[in-house]
Amino acid sequence: QVRLDESGGDSVQAGGSLRLSCTTSGRIDGRTYMAWFRQAPGHQREGVAAINTASGDTYYDDSVKGRFTISQNNARDAFYLQMDNLKPEDTATYTCAASRSWSAVVAGTIRPFAFDHWGQGMQVTVSS
């Protein structure tokens, strides 16, 4: 059984940093991308960062470029989101997800419907 377990969510002040972690257990055959999504109250879920697990290529939403960094460990069973210079608008529930589709990222856009394994989500709150 595949599980994605997240950790690292917390409350910080604006300008601070957090590192989110996502560990995978169970085998995901044909996995292509891992990604971090977030959803704030009253907003749609949005992909903030994704990584091609084979090539290591990374993709970011414009709102986090230059501030967030997605990475994976050598075993490719743990994924991270380093978040720096956090802003109040980064406040949301953050969730990691895995895809087996090569269409998960198209023209730099991270497509939620292409991801079929999801973590539970955790809260990140940034206060001004």
XYZ file of C-alpha atoms in Angstrom:
128
model
C 0.000 0.000 0.000
C 1.370 3.391 -0.998
C 1.553 6.116 1.626
C 2.788 9.664 1.497
C 3.584 11.118 4.900
C 4.249 14.810 5.317
C 5.933 16.729 8.086
C 7.269 20.201 8.750
C 4.136 22.317 8.686
C 4.193 25.104 11.249
C 3.405 28.723 11.998
C 6.073 31.306 11.191
C 6.376 35.032 10.785
C 6.690 36.666 7.402
C 10.214 36.455 6.079
C 10.828 33.172 7.844
C 11.581 29.731 6.429
C 10.159 26.244 6.657
C 11.198 22.906 5.209
C 8.419 20.487 4.372
C 9.160 16.792 4.006
C 7.261 14.014 2.261
C 8.293 10.408 2.681
C 6.895 7.673 0.490
C 6.301 4.088 1.514
C 5.207 1.369 -0.816
C 6.186 1.146 -4.434
C 4.687 3.485 -7.027
C 5.337 1.774 -10.352
C 5.832 4.152 -13.216
C 6.109 7.240 -11.037
C 6.968 10.326 -13.062
C 6.595 13.415 -10.909
C 6.322 14.378 -7.271
C 4.770 17.700 -6.419
C 3.660 19.979 -3.637
C 0.214 21.515 -3.770
C -1.455 24.026 -1.528
C -4.982 25.135 -0.898
C -6.068 28.185 1.051
C -9.634 28.653 2.299
C -11.863 29.819 -0.528
C -9.233 29.080 -3.160
C -8.644 26.232 -5.574
C -5.830 23.788 -5.036
C -2.706 24.941 -6.840
C 0.544 23.231 -7.660
C 3.479 25.176 -6.291
C 6.423 22.936 -7.164
C 7.097 19.677 -8.970
C 10.095 17.495 -9.696
C 10.632 14.939 -12.430
C 11.855 12.049 -10.319
C 14.003 10.609 -13.107
C 15.706 13.714 -14.482
C 15.480 15.944 -11.417
C 14.021 18.774 -13.495
C 11.996 21.142 -11.348
C 9.005 23.362 -11.996
C 7.551 26.198 -9.937
C 4.462 28.335 -9.889
C 5.328 31.962 -10.555
C 4.157 32.934 -7.077
C 6.958 30.939 -5.416
C 9.812 31.141 -7.924
C 13.008 32.224 -6.256
C 11.619 31.492 -2.784
C 10.727 27.782 -2.799
C 12.954 24.848 -3.746
C 11.788 21.280 -4.322
C 14.269 18.437 -3.993
C 14.511 14.690 -3.506
C 16.927 12.400 -1.730
C 19.174 9.944 -3.543
C 16.840 7.039 -2.885
C 13.948 9.089 -4.337
C 11.746 8.092 -1.432
C 11.752 11.442 0.291
C 10.909 14.849 -1.117
C 11.328 18.265 0.318
C 10.054 21.776 -0.129
C 12.347 24.449 1.216
C 10.317 27.600 1.644
C 12.182 30.854 2.237
C 11.053 34.451 2.558
C 7.568 33.276 3.426
C 4.678 35.662 2.946
C 1.223 35.742 4.567
C -0.267 34.735 1.207
C 1.645 31.451 1.454
C -0.701 30.431 4.273
C -2.458 27.241 3.180
C -2.747 23.506 3.607
C 0.222 21.925 1.839
C 0.029 18.408 0.411
C 2.529 16.253 -1.424
C 1.447 14.064 -4.309
C 2.808 11.519 -6.764
C 1.961 11.072 -10.418
C 2.425 8.292 -12.934
C 1.539 10.525 -15.855
C 3.958 12.303 -18.144
C 1.233 14.929 -18.558
C 1.444 15.919 -14.900
C 3.459 18.985 -15.866
C 2.665 20.653 -19.186
C 4.223 23.923 -20.292
C 5.357 24.455 -16.730
C 1.846 24.052 -15.313
C 1.406 21.462 -12.584
C -1.894 19.649 -13.183
C -3.584 18.286 -10.031
C -5.812 15.804 -11.872
C -2.738 13.942 -13.125
C -1.655 13.053 -9.580
C -3.105 9.881 -8.108
C -1.416 9.481 -4.731
C -1.845 12.156 -2.096
C -0.684 12.842 1.418
C -2.930 14.006 4.222
C -1.926 17.649 4.069
C -0.581 19.929 6.753
C -1.056 23.532 7.710
C 1.439 26.284 7.047
C 0.558 29.633 8.567
C 2.547 32.797 7.915
C 1.762 35.794 10.059
C 2.598 39.386 9.190
